[in-house]
Structures are given as structure tokens and as C-alpha cells.
mmCIF file of C-alpha atoms in Angstrom:
data_model
loop_
_atom_site.group_PDB
_atom_site.id
_atom_site.type_symbol
_atom_site.label_atom_id
_atom_site.label_comp_id
_atom_site.label_asym_id
_atom_site.label_seq_id
_atom_site.Cartn_x
_atom_site.Cartn_y
_atom_site.Cartn_z
ATOM 1 C CA MET A 6 42.917 72.269 105.211
ATOM 2 C CA ALA A 7 41.898 69.298 107.406
ATOM 3 C CA THR A 8 41.273 66.022 105.426
ATOM 4 C CA HIS A 9 39.864 64.077 108.356
ATOM 5 C CA VAL A 10 36.740 65.403 110.113
ATOM 6 C CA ARG A 11 35.667 64.410 113.589
ATOM 7 C CA GLU A 12 32.080 63.030 113.696
ATOM 8 C CA VAL A 13 29.576 65.578 114.842
ATOM 9 C CA PRO A 14 25.876 64.657 115.582
ATOM 10 C CA GLU A 15 23.288 65.842 113.144
ATOM 11 C CA ALA A 16 21.521 68.990 114.328
ATOM 12 C CA PRO A 17 17.932 68.106 115.337
ATOM 13 C CA LEU A 18 16.089 70.176 112.592
ATOM 14 C CA PRO A 19 12.584 69.563 114.141
ATOM 15 C CA ALA A 20 13.714 71.391 117.149
ATOM 16 C CA ILE A 21 14.640 74.459 115.103
ATOM 17 C CA PHE A 22 12.336 74.730 112.247
ATOM 18 C CA HIS A 23 8.492 74.895 112.558
ATOM 19 C CA SER A 24 9.076 76.525 116.034
ATOM 20 C CA LYS A 25 7.691 79.467 117.707
ATOM 21 C CA THR A 26 11.152 80.963 118.481
ATOM 22 C CA ARG A 27 11.280 84.816 118.919
ATOM 23 C CA LEU A 28 15.020 84.832 118.665
ATOM 24 C CA LYS A 29 16.976 87.379 116.606
ATOM 25 C CA ILE A 30 18.882 85.137 114.120
ATOM 26 C CA GLY A 31 21.630 85.976 111.816
ATOM 27 C CA LEU A 32 21.777 83.699 108.573
ATOM 28 C CA VAL A 33 25.008 83.149 106.859
ATOM 29 C CA GLY A 34 24.544 81.182 103.679
ATOM 30 C CA GLY A 35 27.241 79.626 101.399
ATOM 31 C CA SER A 36 29.119 76.607 100.250
ATOM 32 C CA PHE A 37 31.619 76.565 103.259
ATOM 33 C CA ASN A 38 34.045 74.915 100.994
ATOM 34 C CA PRO A 39 35.593 74.782 103.434
ATOM 35 C CA ALA A 40 34.348 76.763 106.617
ATOM 36 C CA HIS A 41 37.118 79.045 107.979
ATOM 37 C CA ALA A 42 38.200 81.588 110.499
ATOM 38 C CA GLY A 43 36.768 84.295 108.112
ATOM 39 C CA HIS A 44 33.239 82.922 108.596
ATOM 40 C CA LEU A 45 33.605 82.927 112.230
ATOM 41 C CA HIS A 46 34.905 86.444 112.439
ATOM 42 C CA MET A 47 31.901 87.709 110.132
ATOM 43 C CA SER A 48 29.437 85.729 112.387
ATOM 44 C CA MET A 49 30.775 86.788 115.703
ATOM 45 C CA LEU A 50 31.084 90.527 114.478
ATOM 46 C CA ALA A 51 27.444 90.522 113.391
ATOM 47 C CA LEU A 52 26.370 88.792 116.434
ATOM 48 C CA ARG A 53 27.924 91.282 118.837
ATOM 49 C CA THR A 54 27.167 94.427 116.697
ATOM 50 C CA LEU A 55 23.629 93.674 116.217
ATOM 51 C CA GLY A 56 22.756 92.032 119.454
ATOM 52 C CA LEU A 57 21.710 88.730 117.844
ATOM 53 C CA ASP A 58 20.780 85.594 119.763
ATOM 54 C CA GLN A 59 22.192 82.932 117.263
ATOM 55 C CA ILE A 60 23.829 82.605 113.868
ATOM 56 C CA TRP A 61 22.760 79.899 111.495
ATOM 57 C CA TRP A 62 25.253 78.851 108.918
ATOM 58 C CA LEU A 63 23.239 77.492 105.986
ATOM 59 C CA VAL A 64 25.456 75.177 104.069
ATOM 60 C CA THR A 65 24.091 74.759 100.462
ATOM 61 C CA PRO A 66 24.382 71.527 98.602
ATOM 62 C CA GLN A 67 25.501 73.531 95.444
ATOM 63 C CA ASN A 68 25.881 77.247 94.858
ATOM 64 C CA PRO A 69 24.397 77.847 91.258
ATOM 65 C CA LEU A 70 27.268 80.206 90.525
ATOM 66 C CA LYS A 71 30.139 77.931 91.502
ATOM 67 C CA ASP A 72 31.762 74.960 89.732
ATOM 68 C CA ARG A 73 30.370 71.851 91.295
ATOM 69 C CA HIS A 74 33.564 69.791 90.324
ATOM 70 C CA ALA A 75 35.667 71.915 92.805
ATOM 71 C CA MET A 76 33.054 71.183 95.734
ATOM 72 C CA MET A 77 33.608 68.768 98.505
ATOM 73 C CA THR A 78 30.597 66.716 99.487
ATOM 74 C CA LEU A 79 27.804 68.329 101.360
ATOM 75 C CA ALA A 80 28.269 66.039 104.380
ATOM 76 C CA HIS A 81 32.114 66.804 104.430
ATOM 77 C CA ARG A 82 31.467 70.645 104.297
ATOM 78 C CA ARG A 83 28.705 70.525 106.963
ATOM 79 C CA ASP A 84 30.650 68.279 109.324
ATOM 80 C CA PHE A 85 33.771 70.339 108.908
ATOM 81 C CA ALA A 86 31.795 73.471 109.639
ATOM 82 C CA ARG A 87 30.469 72.015 112.908
ATOM 83 C CA THR A 88 34.026 71.044 113.884
ATOM 84 C CA VAL A 89 35.009 74.707 113.362
ATOM 85 C CA THR A 90 32.139 76.016 115.550
ATOM 86 C CA THR A 91 32.607 73.464 118.368
ATOM 87 C CA HIS A 92 33.378 76.335 120.746
ATOM 88 C CA HIS A 93 30.847 78.665 119.593
ATOM 89 C CA PRO A 94 27.451 77.440 120.798
ATOM 90 C CA GLN A 95 25.762 80.469 119.284
ATOM 91 C CA ILE A 96 26.381 79.148 115.824
ATOM 92 C CA LYS A 97 24.276 76.401 114.464
ATOM 93 C CA VAL A 98 25.262 74.522 111.217
ATOM 94 C CA LEU A 99 22.371 73.431 109.083
ATOM 95 C CA SER A 100 21.772 72.382 105.473
ATOM 96 C CA PRO A 101 17.947 72.963 105.020
ATOM 97 C CA GLU A 102 18.225 73.053 101.118
ATOM 98 C CA GLU A 103 19.219 69.350 101.201
ATOM 99 C CA ARG A 104 15.546 68.815 101.766
ATOM 100 C CA ARG A 105 14.373 71.582 99.458
ATOM 101 C CA PRO A 106 13.507 71.143 95.760
ATOM 102 C CA ASP A 107 16.178 73.864 94.754
ATOM 103 C CA HIS A 108 19.107 75.711 96.025
ATOM 104 C CA LEU A 109 17.966 79.288 95.287
ATOM 105 C CA THR A 110 18.672 81.870 98.283
ATOM 106 C CA TYR A 111 15.456 83.676 97.561
ATOM 107 C CA ASN A 112 13.287 80.477 97.740
ATOM 108 C CA THR A 113 15.054 79.308 100.870
ATOM 109 C CA LEU A 114 14.622 82.689 102.657
ATOM 110 C CA MET A 115 10.959 82.573 101.708
ATOM 111 C CA TRP A 116 10.559 79.281 103.081
ATOM 112 C CA LEU A 117 12.380 80.129 106.418
ATOM 113 C CA ASN A 118 10.191 83.279 106.902
ATOM 114 C CA GLU A 119 7.158 80.922 106.414
ATOM 115 C CA THR A 120 8.475 78.129 108.604
ATOM 116 C CA CYS A 121 9.653 80.293 111.554
ATOM 117 C CA PRO A 122 7.227 83.481 111.485
ATOM 118 C CA HIS A 123 8.208 84.528 115.036
ATOM 119 C CA ALA A 124 11.943 84.525 114.356
ATOM 120 C CA GLN A 125 13.675 87.875 113.393
ATOM 121 C CA PHE A 126 16.014 86.804 110.682
ATOM 122 C CA VAL A 127 18.942 88.981 109.411
ATOM 123 C CA TRP A 128 20.810 87.935 106.130
ATOM 124 C CA ILE A 129 24.501 88.337 106.667
ATOM 125 C CA MET A 130 27.004 88.503 103.784
ATOM 126 C CA GLY A 131 30.536 89.608 103.279
ATOM 127 C CA ALA A 132 31.185 92.859 101.177
ATOM 128 C CA ASP A 133 32.769 90.655 98.517
ATOM 129 C CA ASN A 134 29.350 88.946 97.966
ATOM 130 C CA MET A 135 27.488 92.177 97.955
ATOM 131 C CA VAL A 136 29.710 93.417 94.975
ATOM 132 C CA GLN A 137 28.318 90.426 92.876
ATOM 133 C CA PHE A 138 24.933 90.454 94.372
ATOM 134 C CA SER A 139 23.250 91.389 91.320
ATOM 135 C CA ALA A 140 24.030 87.994 89.783
ATOM 136 C CA TRP A 141 21.995 86.350 92.376
ATOM 137 C CA HIS A 142 18.373 85.065 91.354
ATOM 138 C CA ARG A 143 15.869 87.757 92.315
ATOM 139 C CA TYR A 144 18.527 89.671 94.346
ATOM 140 C CA ARG A 145 16.247 92.747 94.593
ATOM 141 C CA ASP A 146 13.568 90.678 96.191
ATOM 142 C CA ILE A 147 15.877 89.016 98.437
ATOM 143 C CA SER A 148 16.815 92.465 99.886
ATOM 144 C CA SER A 149 13.039 92.986 100.660
ATOM 145 C CA LEU A 150 12.492 89.671 102.369
ATOM 146 C CA MET A 151 14.509 90.450 105.435
ATOM 147 C CA PRO A 152 17.087 92.879 106.833
ATOM 148 C CA MET A 153 20.733 92.577 105.575
ATOM 149 C CA ALA A 154 24.054 93.097 107.299
ATOM 150 C CA VAL A 155 27.035 93.408 105.050
ATOM 151 C CA ILE A 156 30.318 92.761 106.674
ATOM 152 C CA ASP A 157 33.496 94.645 105.451
ATOM 153 C CA ARG A 158 36.154 92.698 103.696
ATOM 154 C CA PRO A 159 39.559 93.917 102.545
ATOM 155 C CA GLY A 160 39.326 95.606 99.111
ATOM 156 C CA PHE A 161 35.552 95.638 98.857
ATOM 157 C CA SER A 162 34.326 98.317 100.976
ATOM 158 C CA TYR A 163 33.400 101.128 98.564
ATOM 159 C CA GLN A 164 32.142 98.770 95.886
ATOM 160 C CA ALA A 165 29.790 96.926 98.419
ATOM 161 C CA ILE A 166 28.542 100.336 99.698
ATOM 162 C CA SER A 167 27.893 101.391 96.107
ATOM 163 C CA ALA A 168 25.973 98.228 95.350
ATOM 164 C CA GLY A 169 23.938 98.668 98.305
ATOM 165 C CA ARG A 170 22.735 101.972 97.186
ATOM 166 C CA LYS A 171 21.063 100.365 94.277
ATOM 167 C CA LEU A 172 18.854 98.155 96.450
ATOM 168 C CA PRO A 173 15.120 98.909 97.253
ATOM 169 C CA ALA A 174 16.127 98.989 100.830
ATOM 170 C CA GLN A 175 16.944 101.676 103.427
ATOM 171 C CA ARG A 176 20.573 101.776 104.647
ATOM 172 C CA LEU A 177 20.782 102.086 108.554
ATOM 173 C CA GLN A 178 23.712 102.403 110.875
ATOM 174 C CA PRO A 179 24.390 99.143 112.610
ATOM 175 C CA ALA A 180 23.471 100.679 116.251
ATOM 176 C CA ARG A 181 20.114 101.707 114.726
ATOM 177 C CA MET A 182 19.369 98.408 113.179
ATOM 178 C CA SER A 183 20.459 96.744 116.536
ATOM 179 C CA GLY A 184 17.954 99.105 118.383
ATOM 180 C CA LEU A 185 15.076 98.336 116.064
ATOM 181 C CA LEU A 186 15.763 94.645 116.118
ATOM 182 C CA ALA A 187 15.661 94.660 119.987
ATOM 183 C CA GLN A 188 12.180 96.527 119.756
ATOM 184 C CA ARG A 189 10.936 94.197 117.046
ATOM 185 C CA ARG A 190 10.398 97.191 114.735
ATOM 186 C CA LEU A 191 12.999 96.591 112.085
ATOM 187 C CA ALA A 192 11.610 96.845 108.667
ATOM 188 C CA ARG A 193 12.572 93.913 106.283
ATOM 189 C CA ALA A 194 13.761 96.262 103.598
ATOM 190 C CA SER A 195 16.623 97.633 105.251
ATOM 191 C CA TRP A 196 20.501 97.023 105.355
ATOM 192 C CA CYS A 197 23.539 98.026 107.171
ATOM 193 C CA PHE A 198 27.361 98.095 106.729
ATOM 194 C CA ILE A 199 29.455 96.667 109.490
ATOM 195 C CA ALA A 200 32.912 97.962 109.428
ATOM 196 C CA GLY A 201 35.707 96.971 111.836
ATOM 197 C CA LYS A 202 38.734 94.656 111.940
ATOM 198 C CA ARG A 203 38.811 92.961 108.653
ATOM 199 C CA HIS A 204 39.610 89.284 108.118
ATOM 200 C CA ASN A 205 41.601 88.038 104.969
ATOM 201 C CA ALA A 206 40.739 84.364 105.135
ATOM 202 C CA SER A 207 38.963 82.978 102.121
ATOM 203 C CA ALA A 208 37.962 79.432 101.011
ATOM 204 C CA THR A 209 39.480 79.853 97.609
ATOM 205 C CA ALA A 210 42.851 80.685 99.117
ATOM 206 C CA LEU A 211 42.582 77.691 101.505
ATOM 207 C CA ARG A 212 41.825 75.312 98.685
ATOM 208 C CA ALA A 213 44.791 76.657 96.592
ATOM 209 C CA ARG A 214 47.123 76.094 99.474
ATOM 210 C CA HIS A 215 45.842 72.733 100.043
ATOM 211 C CA LEU A 216 46.278 71.772 96.396
ATOM 212 C CA ALA A 217 49.865 73.317 96.427
ATOM 213 C CA ASN A 218 50.815 71.011 99.466
ATOM 214 C CA THR A 219 49.539 67.943 97.850
ATOM 215 C CA LEU A 220 51.670 68.563 94.684
#
């Protein structure tokens, strides 16, 4: 894991938020502690499969389900994520929750829908996150706020699909979701499972490897 991060200019939030954009935007939320090739793989697979215009990485100051003592600073995580995405201009790295009163996904997505009413958002998550989605605050309501795309991860395929069946949302094939997005006819309460080449990278493994190398 890199310990020194190249300085990357702050993204101009006013140019993105409170806009009249009609872009199709995939949202990838998380701690990005640190960002890695698996995040890139998931983002680019969703971008291509669903015909999205952009991907926004939403770097949270603190995931309520994770230990804050194992977390690098928000500035470090955000800047490192921007370094990782240097050659992927379709990916924008933001941390809107830095200016929000809380760090709950439901509230953040509600705010994004209100702030960018013309954009078509799709929430993107790995299959491993779908398996423990029921632990999230108002998870059933999240699945009704905007369409969701679940990206396959090794060892989590069947569990993720099973968890998805319990949501108040219609499962679509990725091609069907892409077509409805293009027509601006995609219902918010819908989700798809995107299979394909899987990526094994995980932030937990990267942190463990870094710690082992420093001992």
C-alpha cells in the first residue's frame, strides 16, 4: 500500500452538485481504505454493462459498521482514490458526506436525488456487501430510492442473489436495465446482478499485507 500520495486538486463540487445534468451515473460508496484495483474493476464493469456516463466514488468519512481506529484519514483515502483513478476520467472521487450531518447511506442518497433531480443514479455494490446489506440503516428503503447493480465477487454469488430476492425491488437482467436507463424508463425499485470476470482484491487484505510488511 502506498504511504505517500500525490497531491490531487479538490474536485469542484459546485460544478457537479445542484446541476441539471441528465447523465447516467453509477454511485459506489465506501470507506476506500484504501482504494484498489477491485474498486476499479467493479466500476468499469458497471460502466460498460449498463452504459453509464460516469461513476462517482463516494468516500465516506466513517462507515458506521467499521472500526474508526483502523481508518486512515478521509483526506488520505480520498486523495489516494484520486491517484488510483488518474487514468479513468469517467470516475469522479467525491466525499459529499464531509459536509453532511451524518454518514448514513439512506440519507446521502435521498440528498443526492433531491440535489440532482435530472440525473439517473444507480447504486453499485459488490456481492459481498449485498450479503450483509440487511445490517444497513433502512436498507429496504435504500433499495427503493434508486436502481441497484450488484457486482459478482468470489464466494458471494449465491448468497447475494438470495439476499436480493428479499428486497422490495424487481430483479432485471443487466441488458434490460441498460435499455431502460437509455430510455429513461427505469424504475427506482429495481436491481440487477452483473456476473463476469471476478476480482479478488480487498481493502482488508491490502491493509493486512501492509501491516505484515512493516513488522
